Amino acid sequence: MKYIPLLLASCVAVSANAATFNAQGKIINSKDAKNPGIVKFEKSLNTTKVNNSIKSNALAKVTPIGSVDHVSKVWAMFNTNTNKYHLNGYMRSQENYFSAIDNFEANDAPRNSYSKINYTHSQAQYPSKSGNCTVVSKSDNEKYYSERELTFDMLHLGHLKHLSNGAIVKKDCSWPESASTCGAGINMYNIVADNPITFSGNNCNTSNVAYNYKYGIQHYYSNSVLKGVSPNVTVTSINEGSARATGHYVTRPQNPYSNGQHIGNSITSTTTNVTLYNDEAAEQDNYIYHNRVIEFAPFSINGQKTGAGISLNAISVGASNDDFAVLLPSPTKPKFADKQGAEYTKPEIYVPAYTYNTENDYTRGIKHDGNTVDFMAVSDGWGASTIAAGMAADLLSKYPFYKWHPEVVKALMLTAYYPSNHVIRVNTDNIYQFNYNMLNNATVLTDKNVPLFDEMVRNNVSRYWYGNNGDFFNSDETYSFNETVEAGAQYNIAIAWLVSGRYANEVRHLSSNYQLRILNNQTGALIAQTTSSAGLATFRQKSITVPAGVTQLKIEIKRTRNTGDRVILGYNMHKVTP
């Protein structure tokens, strides 16, 4: 048995009804409007004509486009090690927590009043299928000698395939007490470009494919790998190709809470090679903002940024390359507008994408649409997104606390990684080979934004805050709380939040922004802090080593931009495994 160290790898016109507000939203005298930090706005945005002159540091109270006020205020906390729940400041039993929170979720006004923005586009239909589709043997330089087991081992997913006397045996899930329940009770919609292809021996059954074999292949293997990562998840496919043919973006499930649709995964995207935040991302963001479904999307496919992947509220996933030794460099960051040059950070996480279904698939490919040969595997950004979505399905089946909280899941995945000096070893035997002479020249690399599943389910304190604009934050726009920690230990801490997609698309800015500060609670000394409103990412993260003698941290979250939207804020603190 050999062991190889590898990487997981708006200006708004002022009308007669306009009022002047200060940073806290209180009406002031017009003569004071010359004071710094005071900006004139209408009480509601003009939804038909909005330009980009809102300054990023303005804290003017403007009702954001498409907002719904007067929701029920709720905040909660969950500790994965103790399995203890807190709701609105009180410790609750698991049964009591879910009884209360399910009632809250069922009556959430924004979700129940959600309506699709219904942007249209002029993207071309997918190319028509052509020629035959058959399984072929790959030449040596086309072989990628990786195997499903490797990807799953790297991500510390316990339910992987092993070879035993020529038979493939599936191990139990990553937690022994729920060997048959990985993904159970969790529903996912896969946004695809075509119907799945199927096979008869070495031939493809192509009658089901409407547009192009490539997209049918992607659909087939996405479904397949999801069943490997999350064996019991229920997957519903939404065909984006059909929506594209009518010039519309795909319609996601209406009333997803009532229909139990917990996770979305966009393995396809209407717009690619995207430079600016666009209608596709805005419609996706607005859906997540109102419905709070956890969505994953590939940041890029074939090196081109996708409209789905530049969504602010989705968890965008980057793919590691085929030898697992390094991460693909992040393409140029997307922007809100050329004249502003305002960039925001994507993707949030990386996941290894190349993984095969059987021990033979790495020697074979699928020849289709002329002479194109594709992997018999998941690969590229859509593969990474699929694996990440499967990991989230397993997380939700084990800890339902995370349902309907994409902001918390994002914070969790940003923090659930090993320290940088940890070597991830993948065991193999002689039936596996590796390109680039990896057996002799494997490079020990790790990266903090590759979430590992066993870290996602242990050593985490997760929190969320959901409410109206005036909830939680004081007059200084600051919210704080304490965390008990171990001196000398390493902790990864992150916040993430949801923003209005419609606001972002029409104003070309975030409707809210936050800064994270970590202090010694005993002395008030600053340990670490993130940037303030300069950054347009909808998350902030820090990794710290707790100073000697410190047993309590004070966590401060400061709202640095506030245009009146609801508070949908998540947090996770992960204690790093020694």
Coordinates of C-alpha atoms in Angstrom, one line a residue:
M1 CA 0.0 0.0 0.0
K2 CA 1.4 3.3 -1.0
Y3 CA 0.6 6.7 0.5
I4 CA 0.7 10.0 -1.5
P5 CA 0.5 13.4 0.1
L6 CA -1.9 15.5 -2.0
L7 CA -3.8 18.8 -1.9
L8 CA -7.5 18.8 -1.6
A9 CA -6.7 21.1 -3.5
S10 CA -28.2 54.6 -7.8
C11 CA -28.3 59.0 -8.1
V12 CA -32.0 58.8 -7.1
A13 CA -34.0 61.9 -8.0
V14 CA -35.3 63.8 -5.0
S15 CA -39.0 64.3 -5.2
A16 CA -41.5 66.3 -3.1
N17 CA -41.8 63.2 -0.9
A18 CA -38.1 62.9 -0.3
A19 CA -36.7 63.1 3.2
T20 CA -33.2 63.5 4.5
F21 CA -31.9 60.8 6.8
N22 CA -28.8 60.4 8.9
A23 CA -26.8 57.2 9.2
Q24 CA -29.2 55.7 11.7
G25 CA -32.2 56.5 9.5
K26 CA -33.6 59.4 11.5
I27 CA -35.1 62.4 9.6
I28 CA -32.9 65.5 10.1
N29 CA -33.2 69.2 9.2
S30 CA -32.3 69.9 5.6
K31 CA -29.6 72.4 6.7
D32 CA -27.7 69.5 8.2
A33 CA -27.6 67.8 4.9
K34 CA -24.3 69.4 4.2
N35 CA -22.7 67.5 7.1
P36 CA -20.4 64.6 6.2
G37 CA -22.0 61.2 6.0
I38 CA -25.5 62.5 5.2
V39 CA -27.0 61.7 1.9
K40 CA -30.4 62.5 0.4
F41 CA -32.5 59.7 -0.9
E42 CA -36.1 59.0 -1.7
K43 CA -37.8 56.7 0.8
S44 CA -38.1 54.1 -1.9
L45 CA -36.0 53.5 -4.9
N46 CA -37.2 54.3 -8.4
T47 CA -37.3 50.9 -9.8
T48 CA -37.3 52.0 -13.5
K49 CA -34.3 54.4 -13.5
V50 CA -31.5 54.0 -11.1
N51 CA -27.9 55.1 -11.7
N52 CA -24.7 54.3 -9.9
S53 CA -23.9 57.4 -7.9
I54 CA -24.6 55.9 -4.5
K55 CA -21.3 56.0 -2.7
S56 CA -20.1 52.8 -1.1
N57 CA -19.7 54.4 2.4
A58 CA -23.1 56.0 2.6
L59 CA -25.3 54.6 5.4
A60 CA -28.6 56.1 4.1
K61 CA -31.7 54.2 4.9
V62 CA -33.5 53.3 1.7
T63 CA -36.0 50.6 1.4
P64 CA -34.3 48.1 -0.9
I65 CA -36.0 47.0 -4.1
G66 CA -38.3 44.0 -3.5
S67 CA -37.9 44.0 0.3
V68 CA -40.6 42.7 2.6
D69 CA -40.7 44.3 6.1
H70 CA -42.0 43.1 9.4
V71 CA -40.6 39.6 9.6
S72 CA -40.4 37.7 12.9
K73 CA -37.1 38.3 14.7
V74 CA -35.2 35.2 15.4
W75 CA -31.6 34.2 16.3
A76 CA -30.2 30.8 17.1
M77 CA -27.0 28.9 18.0
F78 CA -26.0 25.3 17.6
N79 CA -22.9 23.5 18.9
T80 CA -22.0 20.4 16.9
N81 CA -20.0 18.9 19.7
T82 CA -22.6 19.2 22.5
N83 CA -25.6 19.0 20.2
K84 CA -27.1 22.0 22.1
Y85 CA -29.5 24.5 20.6
H86 CA -30.3 28.0 21.6
L87 CA -33.2 30.0 20.2
N88 CA -33.7 33.7 20.9
G89 CA -31.4 33.5 23.9
Y90 CA -32.9 30.3 25.5
M91 CA -31.5 26.8 25.5
R92 CA -33.9 24.5 23.8
S93 CA -34.1 20.7 23.4
Q94 CA -33.7 19.5 19.9
E95 CA -37.4 18.7 19.6
N96 CA -38.5 22.0 21.0
Y97 CA -36.1 23.9 18.8
F98 CA -37.4 22.3 15.6
S99 CA -41.0 22.6 16.6
A100 CA -40.6 26.4 17.1
I101 CA -38.4 27.0 14.0
D102 CA -40.5 25.0 11.6
N103 CA -43.5 27.1 12.6
F104 CA -41.4 30.2 12.0
E105 CA -40.2 29.0 8.6
A106 CA -43.7 28.1 7.4
N107 CA -44.9 31.7 8.2
D108 CA -41.9 33.6 6.8
A109 CA -43.5 36.5 4.9
P110 CA -40.7 37.1 2.3
R111 CA -40.7 33.5 1.2
N112 CA -44.5 33.3 1.0
S113 CA -44.7 36.5 -1.0
Y114 CA -41.8 35.8 -3.4
S115 CA -42.3 36.4 -7.1
K116 CA -39.9 35.8 -9.9
I117 CA -38.2 38.9 -11.3
N118 CA -38.5 37.3 -14.8
Y119 CA -35.6 38.8 -16.6
T120 CA -35.3 37.7 -20.2
H121 CA -32.2 37.2 -22.3
S122 CA -31.1 36.7 -25.9
Q123 CA -28.7 33.8 -25.4
A124 CA -28.5 31.3 -28.2
Q125 CA -30.0 27.9 -27.8
Y126 CA -27.7 25.0 -27.1
P127 CA -26.1 23.5 -30.2
S128 CA -27.8 20.5 -31.7
K129 CA -26.5 17.0 -31.2
S130 CA -24.6 15.5 -34.1
G131 CA -23.1 12.2 -35.0
N132 CA -22.9 9.1 -32.8
C133 CA -22.2 8.8 -29.2
T134 CA -20.1 5.8 -28.1
V135 CA -17.8 4.7 -25.3
V136 CA -14.2 4.5 -26.5
S137 CA -10.8 3.6 -25.1
K138 CA -8.6 6.5 -24.4
S139 CA -5.0 6.7 -25.5
D140 CA -2.3 6.9 -22.8
N141 CA -2.0 10.7 -23.0
E142 CA -5.8 11.0 -22.5
K143 CA -5.9 8.9 -19.3
Y144 CA -6.3 10.7 -16.0
Y145 CA -5.4 7.9 -13.6
S146 CA -7.5 9.2 -10.8
E147 CA -10.3 7.4 -9.1
R148 CA -13.4 8.2 -7.2
E149 CA -11.9 6.9 -4.0
L150 CA -9.2 9.5 -4.2
T151 CA -11.6 12.5 -4.3
F152 CA -13.7 11.1 -1.6
D153 CA -10.7 10.3 0.6
M154 CA -9.3 13.8 0.1
L155 CA -12.6 15.4 1.3
H156 CA -12.7 12.9 4.2
L157 CA -16.0 11.5 3.0
G158 CA -16.2 8.1 4.6
H159 CA -18.6 6.5 2.1
L160 CA -16.3 5.8 -0.7
K161 CA -15.7 2.8 -3.0
H162 CA -13.1 0.2 -2.4
L163 CA -12.0 -2.7 -4.5
S164 CA -12.1 -6.1 -3.0
N165 CA -11.5 -9.2 -5.1
G166 CA -12.7 -7.2 -8.1
A167 CA -15.9 -6.2 -6.4
I168 CA -16.8 -2.6 -5.6
V169 CA -17.8 -2.2 -2.0
K170 CA -19.4 1.0 -0.6
K171 CA -18.4 1.9 2.9
D172 CA -20.7 3.4 5.4
C173 CA -21.4 7.1 5.7
S174 CA -19.1 9.4 7.6
W175 CA -20.9 8.9 10.8
P176 CA -21.4 5.3 11.9
E177 CA -24.7 5.8 13.6
S178 CA -26.4 6.8 10.4
A179 CA -24.9 4.4 7.9
S180 CA -28.1 4.3 5.8
T181 CA -29.2 7.9 6.2
C182 CA -26.6 10.1 4.3
G183 CA -28.7 12.7 2.6
A184 CA -32.0 11.1 3.8
G185 CA -34.9 13.5 3.9
I186 CA -32.9 16.1 1.9
N187 CA -34.2 17.3 -1.5
M188 CA -32.0 18.9 -4.2
Y189 CA -32.8 20.5 -7.6
N190 CA -30.1 20.1 -10.2
I191 CA -30.2 22.9 -12.9
V192 CA -29.1 21.1 -16.0
A193 CA -28.8 21.8 -19.7
D194 CA -30.3 18.7 -21.1
N195 CA -31.9 15.4 -20.2
P196 CA -29.5 12.7 -18.9
I197 CA -27.9 10.3 -21.3
T198 CA -27.9 6.6 -20.6
F199 CA -25.9 3.7 -21.9
S200 CA -26.3 0.2 -23.5
G201 CA -23.0 -1.4 -23.4
N202 CA -20.6 0.9 -25.3
N203 CA -23.4 2.7 -27.0
C204 CA -25.3 5.8 -25.8
N205 CA -29.1 5.8 -25.7
T206 CA -29.6 9.2 -27.2
S207 CA -33.3 9.6 -27.8
N208 CA -33.8 11.3 -24.4
V209 CA -31.2 14.0 -25.2
A210 CA -32.8 17.1 -26.8
Y211 CA -29.9 19.4 -27.5
N212 CA -26.4 18.2 -27.2
Y213 CA -24.8 14.9 -26.0
K214 CA -22.2 16.8 -23.8
Y215 CA -24.9 18.2 -21.6
G216 CA -26.7 14.9 -21.3
I217 CA -23.4 13.3 -20.2
Q218 CA -22.9 16.0 -17.6
H219 CA -26.4 15.4 -16.3
Y220 CA -25.9 11.7 -16.1
Y221 CA -22.6 11.9 -14.2
S222 CA -23.8 14.6 -11.9
N223 CA -26.6 12.4 -10.8
S224 CA -24.2 9.5 -10.4
V225 CA -21.7 11.2 -8.3
L226 CA -24.4 12.8 -6.1
K227 CA -25.5 9.3 -5.2
G228 CA -21.9 8.4 -4.3
V229 CA -21.4 11.4 -2.1
S230 CA -24.9 11.5 -0.6
P231 CA -26.6 8.1 -1.3
N232 CA -30.0 9.0 0.0
V233 CA -30.5 12.5 -1.3
T234 CA -33.5 13.0 -3.6
V235 CA -32.6 14.8 -6.8
T236 CA -35.0 16.7 -9.1
S237 CA -33.7 18.0 -12.4
I238 CA -34.7 21.4 -13.9
N239 CA -33.8 21.7 -17.6
E240 CA -32.3 25.1 -18.3
G241 CA -32.1 24.2 -21.9
S242 CA -35.9 24.3 -22.2
A243 CA -36.0 27.8 -20.5
R244 CA -33.1 29.0 -22.8
A245 CA -35.1 28.1 -25.9
T246 CA -37.8 30.6 -24.9
G247 CA -35.4 33.4 -23.8
H248 CA -35.9 33.0 -20.1
Y249 CA -33.8 32.0 -17.2
V250 CA -34.6 28.8 -15.4
T251 CA -37.6 28.9 -13.0
R252 CA -36.6 27.5 -9.6
P253 CA -39.2 25.8 -7.4
Q254 CA -42.0 28.0 -6.1
N255 CA -42.5 27.8 -2.4
P256 CA -39.4 25.7 -1.8
Y257 CA -40.1 25.4 2.0
S258 CA -43.6 23.9 1.4
N259 CA -42.1 21.6 -1.3
G260 CA -39.1 20.7 0.9
Q261 CA -36.4 21.8 -1.7
H262 CA -33.4 22.4 0.5
I263 CA -30.4 22.7 -1.9
G264 CA -29.9 23.9 -5.5
N265 CA -27.0 23.0 -7.7
S266 CA -26.4 24.8 -11.1
I267 CA -24.3 22.5 -13.1
T268 CA -25.2 24.7 -16.1
S269 CA -25.5 28.5 -16.6
T270 CA -27.2 30.6 -19.2
T271 CA -24.4 33.1 -19.4
T272 CA -20.7 32.3 -19.5
N273 CA -17.5 34.4 -19.9
V274 CA -19.2 36.9 -17.6
T275 CA -17.3 40.2 -16.8
L276 CA -20.1 42.1 -14.9
Y277 CA -22.7 41.2 -12.4
N278 CA -25.7 40.4 -14.6
D279 CA -29.4 39.5 -14.8
E280 CA -28.9 35.8 -14.3
A281 CA -26.9 36.3 -11.1
A282 CA -29.5 38.9 -9.9
E283 CA -32.5 36.6 -10.4
Q284 CA -30.6 33.8 -8.6
D285 CA -29.6 36.0 -5.8
N286 CA -33.1 37.4 -5.3
Y287 CA -34.5 33.8 -5.2
I288 CA -32.0 32.9 -2.5
Y289 CA -32.5 36.1 -0.6
H290 CA -36.3 35.5 -0.3
N291 CA -36.4 31.7 -0.1
R292 CA -33.1 31.0 1.7
V293 CA -32.3 27.9 -0.3
I294 CA -28.7 26.8 -0.1
E295 CA -27.4 27.0 -3.7
F296 CA -24.1 25.9 -5.2
A297 CA -22.7 27.0 -8.6
P298 CA -19.5 26.5 -10.5
F299 CA -17.6 29.8 -10.6
S300 CA -16.2 28.8 -14.0
I301 CA -16.6 26.1 -16.6
N302 CA -13.8 25.6 -19.1
G303 CA -12.2 28.7 -17.6
Q304 CA -15.1 31.0 -18.3
K305 CA -17.0 32.6 -15.4
T306 CA -20.6 31.7 -15.2
G307 CA -23.6 33.9 -14.5
A308 CA -24.7 31.5 -11.8
G309 CA -21.2 31.4 -10.3
I310 CA -21.0 35.2 -9.8
S311 CA -24.2 35.1 -7.7
L312 CA -23.6 36.9 -4.4
N313 CA -25.7 34.6 -2.3
A314 CA -24.8 31.2 -3.8
I315 CA -21.8 29.3 -2.7
S316 CA -19.5 29.4 -5.8
V317 CA -17.1 26.5 -6.2
G318 CA -13.8 26.4 -8.0
A319 CA -12.3 23.1 -9.2
S320 CA -8.9 21.8 -8.5
N321 CA -7.1 20.4 -11.6
D322 CA -6.8 16.8 -12.6
D323 CA -3.7 15.8 -10.7
F324 CA -5.0 17.2 -7.4
A325 CA -1.6 18.7 -6.5
V326 CA -2.5 22.4 -7.0
L327 CA -5.6 24.5 -7.3
L328 CA -6.5 26.2 -10.5
P329 CA -5.8 29.9 -10.2
S330 CA -8.9 32.0 -9.7
P331 CA -9.9 33.8 -13.0
T332 CA -10.3 37.6 -12.9
K333 CA -12.7 38.6 -10.3
P334 CA -16.2 39.7 -11.5
K335 CA -17.3 43.4 -11.2
F336 CA -20.4 45.3 -10.6
A337 CA -19.7 48.0 -13.2
D338 CA -16.7 48.9 -15.4
K339 CA -16.7 52.6 -14.4
Q340 CA -16.6 51.7 -10.7
G341 CA -14.1 48.9 -11.2
A342 CA -15.6 47.4 -8.0
E343 CA -14.6 43.8 -7.8
Y344 CA -15.9 41.1 -5.5
T345 CA -14.4 37.9 -4.3
K346 CA -15.3 34.6 -6.0
P347 CA -15.2 31.6 -5.7
E348 CA -15.7 31.0 -2.0
I349 CA -14.4 27.4 -1.9
Y350 CA -12.5 24.9 -4.0
V351 CA -13.3 21.2 -4.3
P352 CA -11.5 18.4 -6.2
A353 CA -13.7 17.6 -9.2
Y354 CA -12.2 14.8 -11.2
T355 CA -13.8 11.5 -10.0
Y356 CA -14.8 8.4 -11.8
N357 CA -17.6 5.9 -11.2
T358 CA -15.8 2.6 -11.5
E359 CA -12.3 1.3 -11.6
N360 CA -12.4 1.0 -15.4
D361 CA -13.7 4.5 -16.3
Y362 CA -10.4 6.2 -16.1
T363 CA -9.3 4.3 -19.2
R364 CA -12.4 5.2 -21.2
G365 CA -14.1 8.2 -22.6
I366 CA -17.3 9.1 -24.5
K367 CA -16.9 10.2 -28.1
H368 CA -19.8 12.4 -29.3
D369 CA -20.8 15.3 -31.5
G370 CA -18.1 14.6 -34.1
N371 CA -14.8 13.7 -32.5
T372 CA -15.2 15.2 -29.0
V373 CA -14.1 12.9 -26.2
D374 CA -15.3 13.6 -22.7
F375 CA -14.5 12.0 -19.4
M376 CA -16.7 9.2 -18.1
A377 CA -16.6 11.2 -14.9
V378 CA -17.5 14.4 -13.2
S379 CA -15.0 17.2 -13.9
D380 CA -14.4 20.9 -14.2
G381 CA -16.5 23.5 -12.2
W382 CA -19.8 21.6 -12.6
G383 CA -18.2 18.5 -11.0
A384 CA -16.8 20.5 -8.1
S385 CA -20.2 22.2 -7.5
T386 CA -21.9 18.8 -7.6
I387 CA -19.6 17.3 -5.0
A388 CA -20.0 20.3 -2.7
A389 CA -23.8 20.1 -3.0
G390 CA -23.6 16.4 -2.0
M391 CA -21.5 17.2 1.0
A392 CA -24.1 19.8 2.1
A393 CA -26.9 17.3 1.7
D394 CA -25.1 15.0 4.1
L395 CA -24.6 17.9 6.5
L396 CA -28.3 18.8 6.5
S397 CA -29.4 15.2 7.0
K398 CA -27.1 14.9 10.1
Y399 CA -27.7 18.4 11.4
P400 CA -31.1 19.9 10.2
F401 CA -30.2 23.1 12.0
Y402 CA -28.5 24.2 8.8
K403 CA -31.7 23.9 6.6
W404 CA -32.8 27.2 5.1
H405 CA -29.6 28.9 6.1
P406 CA -27.2 29.4 3.1
E407 CA -25.5 32.1 5.0
V408 CA -24.5 29.8 7.8
V409 CA -23.5 27.0 5.4
K410 CA -21.3 29.4 3.5
A411 CA -19.6 30.5 6.8
L412 CA -19.2 26.8 7.8
M413 CA -17.6 25.8 4.5
L414 CA -15.2 28.8 4.7
T415 CA -14.0 27.6 8.1
A416 CA -14.1 23.8 8.1
Y417 CA -10.6 23.1 6.9
Y418 CA -7.3 21.7 8.4
P419 CA -4.4 23.9 9.3
S420 CA -2.0 24.7 6.5
N421 CA 0.7 22.3 7.7
H422 CA -1.6 19.3 7.7
V423 CA -0.7 16.7 5.1
I424 CA -3.7 14.9 3.6
R425 CA -2.7 11.4 2.6
V426 CA -4.6 9.3 0.1
N427 CA -4.0 5.6 0.1
T428 CA -3.9 3.6 -3.1
D429 CA -2.7 0.3 -4.3
N430 CA -1.0 -0.9 -7.4
I431 CA -4.1 -0.7 -9.6
Y432 CA -3.9 3.1 -9.5
Q433 CA -1.4 5.1 -11.5
F434 CA -0.9 8.9 -11.6
N435 CA 0.1 11.3 -14.3
Y436 CA 2.9 13.8 -14.0
N437 CA 5.0 11.2 -12.2
M438 CA 3.1 11.9 -9.1
L439 CA 4.3 8.6 -7.4
N440 CA 7.8 10.0 -7.3
N441 CA 7.3 13.8 -7.3
A442 CA 4.1 14.4 -5.4
T443 CA 4.0 17.9 -3.9
V444 CA 2.7 18.4 -0.4
L445 CA 0.3 21.3 -0.7
T446 CA -2.8 22.2 1.2
D447 CA -5.2 25.2 1.0
K448 CA -7.6 26.6 3.6
N449 CA -10.6 27.0 1.3
V450 CA -11.1 23.3 0.6
P451 CA -13.8 22.2 3.1
L452 CA -13.5 18.8 4.6
F453 CA -16.6 16.9 5.6
D454 CA -15.5 15.6 8.9
E455 CA -14.6 19.1 9.9
M456 CA -18.0 20.3 8.8
V457 CA -19.7 18.0 11.4
R458 CA -17.5 18.6 14.4
N459 CA -15.9 21.4 16.5
N460 CA -18.3 24.1 15.2
V461 CA -20.3 26.8 16.9
S462 CA -22.9 28.1 14.3
R463 CA -25.2 31.1 14.7
Y464 CA -27.7 33.0 12.6
W465 CA -29.6 36.2 12.9
Y466 CA -32.8 36.9 10.9
G467 CA -35.0 39.9 11.3
N468 CA -36.0 43.4 10.3
N469 CA -33.5 46.2 9.6
G470 CA -33.8 47.6 13.1
D471 CA -33.2 44.3 14.8
F472 CA -30.0 43.2 16.5
F473 CA -27.7 46.2 15.7
N474 CA -27.3 49.1 18.1
S475 CA -27.0 52.9 17.2
D476 CA -23.3 52.3 16.4
E477 CA -24.3 49.5 14.0
T478 CA -22.5 47.0 16.1
Y479 CA -23.5 43.6 17.4
S480 CA -21.3 41.6 19.8
F481 CA -21.2 38.4 21.8
N482 CA -18.7 36.2 23.6
E483 CA -17.2 32.8 22.7
T484 CA -15.4 30.5 25.2
V485 CA -12.2 29.2 23.6
E486 CA -9.0 27.3 24.5
A487 CA -5.8 29.3 24.8
G488 CA -3.2 28.3 22.2
A489 CA -5.7 26.6 19.9
Q490 CA -6.4 27.6 16.3
Y491 CA -9.9 28.8 15.4
N492 CA -11.3 29.7 12.0
I493 CA -14.1 32.3 12.2
A494 CA -16.4 33.6 9.4
I495 CA -19.5 35.6 8.8
A496 CA -21.7 35.5 5.7
W497 CA -24.9 37.3 4.7
L498 CA -27.6 37.5 2.0
V499 CA -28.3 40.5 -0.1
S500 CA -31.1 41.6 -2.5
G501 CA -30.3 40.6 -6.0
R502 CA -32.6 43.2 -7.5
Y503 CA -30.8 45.9 -5.5
A504 CA -27.4 44.7 -6.5
N505 CA -28.4 44.6 -10.2
E506 CA -30.1 48.1 -10.3
V507 CA -27.9 50.0 -7.9
R508 CA -24.7 48.1 -8.7
H509 CA -23.8 47.7 -5.0
L510 CA -24.4 45.5 -2.0
S511 CA -27.4 46.4 0.1
S512 CA -25.5 45.6 3.2
N513 CA -21.9 45.1 4.2
Y514 CA -20.2 44.0 7.4
Q515 CA -16.8 43.9 9.2
L516 CA -15.7 41.2 11.6
R517 CA -13.5 42.0 14.7
I518 CA -12.1 39.5 17.2
L519 CA -11.0 40.8 20.6
N520 CA -9.7 39.5 23.9
N521 CA -12.9 39.8 26.0
Q522 CA -10.9 40.2 29.3
T523 CA -8.7 43.2 28.1
G524 CA -10.5 44.4 25.0
A525 CA -7.3 44.0 23.0
L526 CA -7.8 43.5 19.3
I527 CA -6.7 40.1 18.1
A528 CA -7.8 40.2 14.4
Q529 CA -10.1 42.1 12.1
T530 CA -11.2 42.0 8.5
T531 CA -11.5 44.9 6.1
S532 CA -14.5 47.1 6.3
S533 CA -16.8 48.1 3.5
A534 CA -14.0 48.2 0.9
G535 CA -14.6 44.6 0.1
L536 CA -17.7 43.6 -1.8
A537 CA -17.7 39.9 -0.9
T538 CA -20.7 38.8 1.1
F539 CA -18.5 37.1 3.7
R540 CA -15.6 37.9 6.0
Q541 CA -13.2 35.3 7.5
K542 CA -10.2 35.1 9.8
S543 CA -8.0 32.4 11.2
I544 CA -6.5 33.0 14.7
T545 CA -4.3 31.3 17.3
V546 CA -5.8 32.2 20.7
P547 CA -3.2 34.1 22.8
A548 CA -1.9 32.5 26.0
G549 CA -4.2 33.0 28.9
V550 CA -7.2 34.0 26.8
T551 CA -10.3 31.9 27.4
Q552 CA -13.0 34.2 26.1
L553 CA -13.2 36.1 22.8
K554 CA -15.4 39.0 22.1
I555 CA -16.8 38.8 18.6
E556 CA -17.9 42.1 17.1
I557 CA -19.9 42.4 13.8
K558 CA -20.1 45.9 12.5
R559 CA -22.6 46.8 9.8
T560 CA -20.7 49.2 7.5
R561 CA -23.3 49.6 4.8
N562 CA -27.0 49.6 5.5
T563 CA -29.6 50.6 2.9
G564 CA -32.5 49.2 4.9
D565 CA -32.6 45.6 3.9
R566 CA -33.4 42.7 6.3
V567 CA -30.8 41.1 8.4
I568 CA -29.9 37.6 7.2
L569 CA -26.6 37.0 8.8
G570 CA -24.7 33.8 9.5
Y571 CA -21.6 32.9 11.6
N572 CA -19.4 29.9 12.2
M573 CA -16.4 29.3 14.6
H574 CA -14.5 26.2 13.9
K575 CA -11.8 24.8 16.2
V576 CA -9.1 23.4 14.1
T577 CA -8.2 19.7 14.7
P578 CA -4.7 19.6 16.2

